[in-house]
Amino acid sequence: CTGSCTFNTASCTGTPLSKDVNSDGKVNIIDYAIVTFNQGRNSGNANWLNYDHLDLNSDGEINFADVLVAFA
């Protein structure tokens, strides 16, 4: 977000930066690495709610398509 955010929750005051997956206020190589590392997780996995913010294209899984979105 640009503003105040709470990691992994829906609370954000300001404009969300959807590619800022670690909520540090910047979109950088660390966000790209986090998405890349978590490829293979999907909505059927336990603890999905801890990772669903990495599903940047909202298709129910973290895969190469999300890596491309993160990198774009």
mmCIF file of N, CA, C and O in Angstrom:
data_model
loop_
_atom_site.group_PDB
_atom_site.id
_atom_site.type_symbol
_atom_site.label_atom_id
_atom_site.label_comp_id
_atom_site.label_asym_id
_atom_site.label_seq_id
_atom_site.Cartn_x
_atom_site.Cartn_y
_atom_site.Cartn_z
ATOM 1 N N CYS A 1 0.844 -1.188 0.000
ATOM 2 C CA CYS A 1 0.000 0.000 0.000
ATOM 3 C C CYS A 1 0.877 1.235 0.000
ATOM 4 O O CYS A 1 1.998 1.189 0.429
ATOM 5 N N THR A 2 0.286 2.273 -0.436
ATOM 6 C CA THR A 2 0.897 3.552 -0.150
ATOM 7 C C THR A 2 0.123 4.070 1.038
ATOM 8 O O THR A 2 -1.038 4.399 0.940
ATOM 9 N N GLY A 3 0.687 4.044 2.164
ATOM 10 C CA GLY A 3 -0.007 4.370 3.404
ATOM 11 C C GLY A 3 0.324 3.318 4.437
ATOM 12 O O GLY A 3 1.373 2.710 4.404
ATOM 13 N N SER A 4 -0.591 3.038 5.329
ATOM 14 C CA SER A 4 -0.373 2.078 6.403
ATOM 15 C C SER A 4 -1.004 0.737 6.053
ATOM 16 O O SER A 4 -2.164 0.685 5.677
ATOM 17 N N CYS A 5 -0.239 -0.333 6.170
ATOM 18 C CA CYS A 5 -0.742 -1.672 5.836
ATOM 19 C C CYS A 5 -0.456 -2.647 6.964
ATOM 20 O O CYS A 5 0.480 -2.476 7.721
ATOM 21 N N THR A 6 -1.257 -3.683 7.019
ATOM 22 C CA THR A 6 -1.000 -4.804 7.901
ATOM 23 C C THR A 6 -0.758 -6.006 7.018
ATOM 24 O O THR A 6 -1.597 -6.344 6.187
ATOM 25 N N PHE A 7 0.385 -6.648 7.144
ATOM 26 C CA PHE A 7 0.745 -7.773 6.290
ATOM 27 C C PHE A 7 -0.288 -8.882 6.360
ATOM 28 O O PHE A 7 -0.748 -9.245 7.428
ATOM 29 N N ASN A 8 -0.662 -9.388 5.190
ATOM 30 C CA ASN A 8 -1.528 -10.553 5.047
ATOM 31 C C ASN A 8 -2.930 -10.344 5.616
ATOM 32 O O ASN A 8 -3.547 -11.263 6.111
ATOM 33 N N THR A 9 -3.418 -9.128 5.560
ATOM 34 C CA THR A 9 -4.793 -8.860 5.951
ATOM 35 C C THR A 9 -5.410 -7.932 4.926
ATOM 36 O O THR A 9 -4.734 -7.426 4.041
ATOM 37 N N ALA A 10 -6.671 -7.699 5.067
ATOM 38 C CA ALA A 10 -7.359 -6.815 4.142
ATOM 39 C C ALA A 10 -7.317 -5.371 4.600
ATOM 40 O O ALA A 10 -7.934 -4.522 3.991
ATOM 41 N N SER A 11 -6.616 -5.074 5.671
ATOM 42 C CA SER A 11 -6.612 -3.700 6.157
ATOM 43 C C SER A 11 -5.504 -2.898 5.500
ATOM 44 O O SER A 11 -4.341 -3.249 5.558
ATOM 45 N N CYS A 12 -5.893 -1.846 4.852
ATOM 46 C CA CYS A 12 -4.944 -0.979 4.176
ATOM 47 C C CYS A 12 -5.538 0.408 4.117
ATOM 48 O O CYS A 12 -6.687 0.566 3.732
ATOM 49 N N THR A 13 -4.773 1.388 4.522
ATOM 50 C CA THR A 13 -5.219 2.760 4.354
ATOM 51 C C THR A 13 -4.337 3.373 3.292
ATOM 52 O O THR A 13 -3.143 3.527 3.476
ATOM 53 N N GLY A 14 -4.880 3.666 2.177
ATOM 54 C CA GLY A 14 -4.126 4.186 1.050
ATOM 55 C C GLY A 14 -4.393 3.346 -0.172
ATOM 56 O O GLY A 14 -5.314 2.539 -0.205
ATOM 57 N N THR A 15 -3.578 3.506 -1.175
ATOM 58 C CA THR A 15 -3.738 2.775 -2.428
ATOM 59 C C THR A 15 -2.940 1.490 -2.376
ATOM 60 O O THR A 15 -1.737 1.526 -2.153
ATOM 61 N N PRO A 16 -3.584 0.326 -2.565
ATOM 62 C CA PRO A 16 -2.840 -0.932 -2.511
ATOM 63 C C PRO A 16 -1.853 -1.076 -3.665
ATOM 64 O O PRO A 16 -2.132 -0.653 -4.772
ATOM 65 N N LEU A 17 -0.707 -1.639 -3.375
ATOM 66 C CA LEU A 17 0.262 -2.016 -4.393
ATOM 67 C C LEU A 17 0.230 -3.537 -4.452
ATOM 68 O O LEU A 17 0.878 -4.200 -3.674
ATOM 69 N N SER A 18 -0.540 -4.088 -5.363
ATOM 70 C CA SER A 18 -0.770 -5.533 -5.362
ATOM 71 C C SER A 18 0.509 -6.341 -5.544
ATOM 72 O O SER A 18 0.587 -7.472 -5.093
ATOM 73 N N LYS A 19 1.512 -5.774 -6.186
ATOM 74 C CA LYS A 19 2.761 -6.502 -6.380
ATOM 75 C C LYS A 19 3.683 -6.406 -5.166
ATOM 76 O O LYS A 19 4.688 -7.081 -5.101
ATOM 77 N N ASP A 20 3.360 -5.570 -4.211
ATOM 78 C CA ASP A 20 4.151 -5.421 -2.986
ATOM 79 C C ASP A 20 3.721 -6.510 -2.006
ATOM 80 O O ASP A 20 3.029 -6.268 -1.035
ATOM 81 N N VAL A 21 4.153 -7.741 -2.278
ATOM 82 C CA VAL A 21 3.632 -8.895 -1.538
ATOM 83 C C VAL A 21 4.151 -8.983 -0.106
ATOM 84 O O VAL A 21 3.538 -9.656 0.719
ATOM 85 N N ASN A 22 5.246 -8.307 0.211
ATOM 86 C CA ASN A 22 5.738 -8.315 1.588
ATOM 87 C C ASN A 22 5.376 -7.030 2.330
ATOM 88 O O ASN A 22 5.816 -6.819 3.457
ATOM 89 N N SER A 23 4.571 -6.185 1.720
ATOM 90 C CA SER A 23 4.021 -4.967 2.341
ATOM 91 C C SER A 23 5.080 -4.056 2.965
ATOM 92 O O SER A 23 4.887 -3.512 4.031
ATOM 93 N N ASP A 24 6.201 -3.890 2.256
ATOM 94 C CA ASP A 24 7.227 -2.976 2.760
ATOM 95 C C ASP A 24 7.158 -1.607 2.093
ATOM 96 O O ASP A 24 8.020 -0.767 2.305
ATOM 97 N N GLY A 25 6.120 -1.405 1.262
ATOM 98 C CA GLY A 25 5.946 -0.127 0.600
ATOM 99 C C GLY A 25 6.715 0.017 -0.698
ATOM 100 O O GLY A 25 6.694 1.067 -1.318
ATOM 101 N N LYS A 26 7.404 -1.064 -1.111
ATOM 102 C CA LYS A 26 8.186 -1.046 -2.345
ATOM 103 C C LYS A 26 7.893 -2.323 -3.135
ATOM 104 O O LYS A 26 7.663 -3.375 -2.559
ATOM 105 N N VAL A 27 7.905 -2.216 -4.435
ATOM 106 C CA VAL A 27 7.843 -3.387 -5.301
ATOM 107 C C VAL A 27 9.244 -3.565 -5.864
ATOM 108 O O VAL A 27 9.750 -2.704 -6.584
ATOM 109 N N ASN A 28 9.881 -4.687 -5.485
ATOM 110 C CA ASN A 28 11.268 -4.901 -5.902
ATOM 111 C C ASN A 28 11.552 -6.395 -6.055
ATOM 112 O O ASN A 28 10.645 -7.227 -6.006
ATOM 113 N N ILE A 29 12.811 -6.728 -6.207
ATOM 114 C CA ILE A 29 13.231 -8.110 -6.451
ATOM 115 C C ILE A 29 12.834 -9.038 -5.307
ATOM 116 O O ILE A 29 12.622 -10.236 -5.516
ATOM 117 N N ILE A 30 12.701 -8.523 -4.109
ATOM 118 C CA ILE A 30 12.296 -9.359 -2.978
ATOM 119 C C ILE A 30 10.866 -9.852 -3.175
ATOM 120 O O ILE A 30 10.575 -11.032 -2.938
ATOM 121 N N ASP A 31 9.978 -8.996 -3.653
ATOM 122 C CA ASP A 31 8.603 -9.417 -3.932
ATOM 123 C C ASP A 31 8.593 -10.490 -5.025
ATOM 124 O O ASP A 31 7.893 -11.494 -4.917
ATOM 125 N N TYR A 32 9.382 -10.282 -6.063
ATOM 126 C CA TYR A 32 9.498 -11.248 -7.152
ATOM 127 C C TYR A 32 9.991 -12.594 -6.621
ATOM 128 O O TYR A 32 9.445 -13.646 -6.961
ATOM 129 N N ALA A 33 10.993 -12.567 -5.752
ATOM 130 C CA ALA A 33 11.550 -13.809 -5.193
ATOM 131 C C ALA A 33 10.522 -14.537 -4.334
ATOM 132 O O ALA A 33 10.438 -15.774 -4.369
ATOM 133 N N ILE A 34 9.745 -13.809 -3.556
ATOM 134 C CA ILE A 34 8.733 -14.427 -2.696
ATOM 135 C C ILE A 34 7.699 -15.160 -3.537
ATOM 136 O O ILE A 34 7.324 -16.304 -3.244
ATOM 137 N N VAL A 35 7.227 -14.505 -4.608
ATOM 138 C CA VAL A 35 6.244 -15.152 -5.488
ATOM 139 C C VAL A 35 6.867 -16.370 -6.156
ATOM 140 O O VAL A 35 6.272 -17.455 -6.198
ATOM 141 N N THR A 36 8.084 -16.227 -6.658
ATOM 142 C CA THR A 36 8.769 -17.337 -7.337
ATOM 143 C C THR A 36 8.950 -18.529 -6.402
ATOM 144 O O THR A 36 8.674 -19.674 -6.772
ATOM 145 N N PHE A 37 9.384 -18.298 -5.184
ATOM 146 C CA PHE A 37 9.630 -19.362 -4.210
ATOM 147 C C PHE A 37 8.359 -20.128 -3.862
ATOM 148 O O PHE A 37 8.408 -21.327 -3.580
ATOM 149 N N ASN A 38 7.220 -19.464 -3.882
ATOM 150 C CA ASN A 38 5.967 -20.087 -3.449
ATOM 151 C C ASN A 38 5.126 -20.660 -4.587
ATOM 152 O O ASN A 38 3.973 -21.045 -4.361
ATOM 153 N N GLN A 39 5.704 -20.779 -5.771
ATOM 154 C CA GLN A 39 4.983 -21.417 -6.878
ATOM 155 C C GLN A 39 4.580 -22.835 -6.476
ATOM 156 O O GLN A 39 5.317 -23.527 -5.789
ATOM 157 N N GLY A 40 3.410 -23.235 -6.905
ATOM 158 C CA GLY A 40 2.925 -24.576 -6.613
ATOM 159 C C GLY A 40 1.860 -24.603 -5.533
ATOM 160 O O GLY A 40 1.132 -25.584 -5.402
ATOM 161 N N ARG A 41 1.753 -23.551 -4.763
ATOM 162 C CA ARG A 41 0.689 -23.487 -3.757
ATOM 163 C C ARG A 41 -0.617 -23.150 -4.462
ATOM 164 O O ARG A 41 -0.630 -22.433 -5.444
ATOM 165 N N ASN A 42 -1.717 -23.698 -3.929
ATOM 166 C CA ASN A 42 -3.024 -23.390 -4.511
ATOM 167 C C ASN A 42 -4.089 -23.363 -3.428
ATOM 168 O O ASN A 42 -3.820 -23.661 -2.269
ATOM 169 N N SER A 43 -5.287 -22.997 -3.830
ATOM 170 C CA SER A 43 -6.376 -22.799 -2.872
ATOM 171 C C SER A 43 -6.769 -24.078 -2.142
ATOM 172 O O SER A 43 -7.456 -24.013 -1.132
ATOM 173 N N GLY A 44 -6.313 -25.226 -2.600
ATOM 174 C CA GLY A 44 -6.580 -26.484 -1.925
ATOM 175 C C GLY A 44 -5.591 -26.804 -0.818
ATOM 176 O O GLY A 44 -5.796 -27.739 -0.034
ATOM 177 N N ASN A 45 -4.499 -26.044 -0.744
ATOM 178 C CA ASN A 45 -3.484 -26.281 0.274
ATOM 179 C C ASN A 45 -3.907 -25.762 1.636
ATOM 180 O O ASN A 45 -4.593 -24.754 1.731
ATOM 181 N N ALA A 46 -3.459 -26.476 2.658
ATOM 182 C CA ALA A 46 -3.652 -25.964 4.024
ATOM 183 C C ALA A 46 -2.921 -24.629 4.122
ATOM 184 O O ALA A 46 -1.900 -24.416 3.463
ATOM 185 N N ASN A 47 -3.425 -23.742 4.905
ATOM 186 C CA ASN A 47 -2.817 -22.423 5.115
ATOM 187 C C ASN A 47 -2.843 -21.535 3.872
ATOM 188 O O ASN A 47 -2.052 -20.595 3.773
ATOM 189 N N TRP A 48 -3.729 -21.822 2.910
ATOM 190 C CA TRP A 48 -3.809 -21.004 1.699
ATOM 191 C C TRP A 48 -3.984 -19.524 2.026
ATOM 192 O O TRP A 48 -3.413 -18.655 1.362
ATOM 193 N N LEU A 49 -4.738 -19.233 3.073
ATOM 194 C CA LEU A 49 -4.987 -17.831 3.405
ATOM 195 C C LEU A 49 -3.707 -17.082 3.787
ATOM 196 O O LEU A 49 -3.668 -15.858 3.730
ATOM 197 N N ASN A 50 -2.655 -17.814 4.126
ATOM 198 C CA ASN A 50 -1.368 -17.180 4.402
ATOM 199 C C ASN A 50 -0.621 -16.827 3.122
ATOM 200 O O ASN A 50 0.354 -16.074 3.168
ATOM 201 N N TYR A 51 -1.050 -17.390 1.993
ATOM 202 C CA TYR A 51 -0.332 -17.225 0.733
ATOM 203 C C TYR A 51 -1.184 -16.646 -0.390
ATOM 204 O O TYR A 51 -0.655 -16.318 -1.439
ATOM 205 N N ASP A 52 -2.484 -16.519 -0.189
ATOM 206 C CA ASP A 52 -3.355 -16.109 -1.290
ATOM 207 C C ASP A 52 -3.023 -14.723 -1.841
ATOM 208 O O ASP A 52 -3.292 -14.432 -2.999
ATOM 209 N N HIS A 53 -2.375 -13.870 -1.058
ATOM 210 C CA HIS A 53 -1.974 -12.553 -1.560
ATOM 211 C C HIS A 53 -0.880 -12.653 -2.624
ATOM 212 O O HIS A 53 -0.624 -11.700 -3.348
ATOM 213 N N LEU A 54 -0.246 -13.832 -2.737
ATOM 214 C CA LEU A 54 0.770 -14.055 -3.764
ATOM 215 C C LEU A 54 0.155 -14.486 -5.091
ATOM 216 O O LEU A 54 0.845 -14.530 -6.104
ATOM 217 N N ASP A 55 -1.123 -14.795 -5.082
ATOM 218 C CA ASP A 55 -1.854 -15.179 -6.294
ATOM 219 C C ASP A 55 -2.252 -13.895 -7.019
ATOM 220 O O ASP A 55 -3.381 -13.432 -6.944
ATOM 221 N N LEU A 56 -1.301 -13.309 -7.716
ATOM 222 C CA LEU A 56 -1.471 -11.974 -8.281
ATOM 223 C C LEU A 56 -2.480 -11.903 -9.413
ATOM 224 O O LEU A 56 -2.996 -10.830 -9.710
ATOM 225 N N ASN A 57 -2.779 -13.024 -10.057
ATOM 226 C CA ASN A 57 -3.790 -12.997 -11.118
ATOM 227 C C ASN A 57 -5.108 -13.626 -10.666
ATOM 228 O O ASN A 57 -6.012 -13.828 -11.466
ATOM 229 N N SER A 58 -5.199 -13.960 -9.393
ATOM 230 C CA SER A 58 -6.439 -14.443 -8.756
ATOM 231 C C SER A 58 -7.050 -15.666 -9.439
ATOM 232 O O SER A 58 -8.265 -15.768 -9.567
ATOM 233 N N ASP A 59 -6.196 -16.627 -9.819
ATOM 234 C CA ASP A 59 -6.721 -17.847 -10.433
ATOM 235 C C ASP A 59 -6.736 -19.035 -9.472
ATOM 236 O O ASP A 59 -7.005 -20.161 -9.867
ATOM 237 N N GLY A 60 -6.437 -18.803 -8.194
ATOM 238 C CA GLY A 60 -6.502 -19.867 -7.201
ATOM 239 C C GLY A 60 -5.233 -20.657 -7.037
ATOM 240 O O GLY A 60 -5.197 -21.647 -6.306
ATOM 241 N N GLU A 61 -4.158 -20.234 -7.691
ATOM 242 C CA GLU A 61 -2.879 -20.910 -7.530
ATOM 243 C C GLU A 61 -1.736 -19.934 -7.776
ATOM 244 O O GLU A 61 -1.896 -18.933 -8.473
ATOM 245 N N ILE A 62 -0.611 -20.237 -7.173
ATOM 246 C CA ILE A 62 0.590 -19.426 -7.375
ATOM 247 C C ILE A 62 1.453 -20.183 -8.373
ATOM 248 O O ILE A 62 1.894 -21.301 -8.105
ATOM 249 N N ASN A 63 1.652 -19.591 -9.536
ATOM 250 C CA ASN A 63 2.371 -20.268 -10.601
ATOM 251 C C ASN A 63 3.160 -19.246 -11.414
ATOM 252 O O ASN A 63 3.279 -18.084 -11.032
ATOM 253 N N PHE A 64 3.677 -19.698 -12.559
ATOM 254 C CA PHE A 64 4.515 -18.832 -13.375
ATOM 255 C C PHE A 64 3.766 -17.600 -13.866
ATOM 256 O O PHE A 64 4.368 -16.533 -14.047
ATOM 257 N N ALA A 65 2.465 -17.714 -14.048
ATOM 258 C CA ALA A 65 1.676 -16.546 -14.450
ATOM 259 C C ALA A 65 1.772 -15.443 -13.405
ATOM 260 O O ALA A 65 1.848 -14.258 -13.743
ATOM 261 N N ASP A 66 1.794 -15.810 -12.128
ATOM 262 C CA ASP A 66 1.946 -14.822 -11.060
ATOM 263 C C ASP A 66 3.357 -14.233 -11.046
ATOM 264 O O ASP A 66 3.532 -13.049 -10.769
ATOM 265 N N VAL A 67 4.346 -15.051 -11.355
ATOM 266 C CA VAL A 67 5.716 -14.554 -11.457
ATOM 267 C C VAL A 67 5.790 -13.494 -12.552
ATOM 268 O O VAL A 67 6.401 -12.442 -12.373
ATOM 269 N N LEU A 68 5.135 -13.755 -13.681
ATOM 270 C CA LEU A 68 5.127 -12.784 -14.771
ATOM 271 C C LEU A 68 4.454 -11.483 -14.359
ATOM 272 O O LEU A 68 4.908 -10.388 -14.706
ATOM 273 N N VAL A 69 3.361 -11.585 -13.623
ATOM 274 C CA VAL A 69 2.669 -10.382 -13.132
ATOM 275 C C VAL A 69 3.579 -9.615 -12.188
ATOM 276 O O VAL A 69 3.674 -8.384 -12.255
ATOM 277 N N ALA A 70 4.266 -10.323 -11.304
ATOM 278 C CA ALA A 70 5.164 -9.679 -10.340
ATOM 279 C C ALA A 70 6.307 -8.968 -11.052
ATOM 280 O O ALA A 70 6.733 -7.900 -10.612
ATOM 281 N N PHE A 71 6.760 -9.543 -12.129
ATOM 282 C CA PHE A 71 7.909 -9.004 -12.852
ATOM 283 C C PHE A 71 7.525 -7.867 -13.783
ATOM 284 O O PHE A 71 8.352 -7.025 -14.107
ATOM 285 N N ALA A 72 6.274 -7.823 -14.194
ATOM 286 C CA ALA A 72 5.821 -6.811 -15.176
ATOM 287 C C ALA A 72 5.771 -5.432 -14.576
ATOM 288 O O ALA A 72 5.597 -5.210 -13.435
#
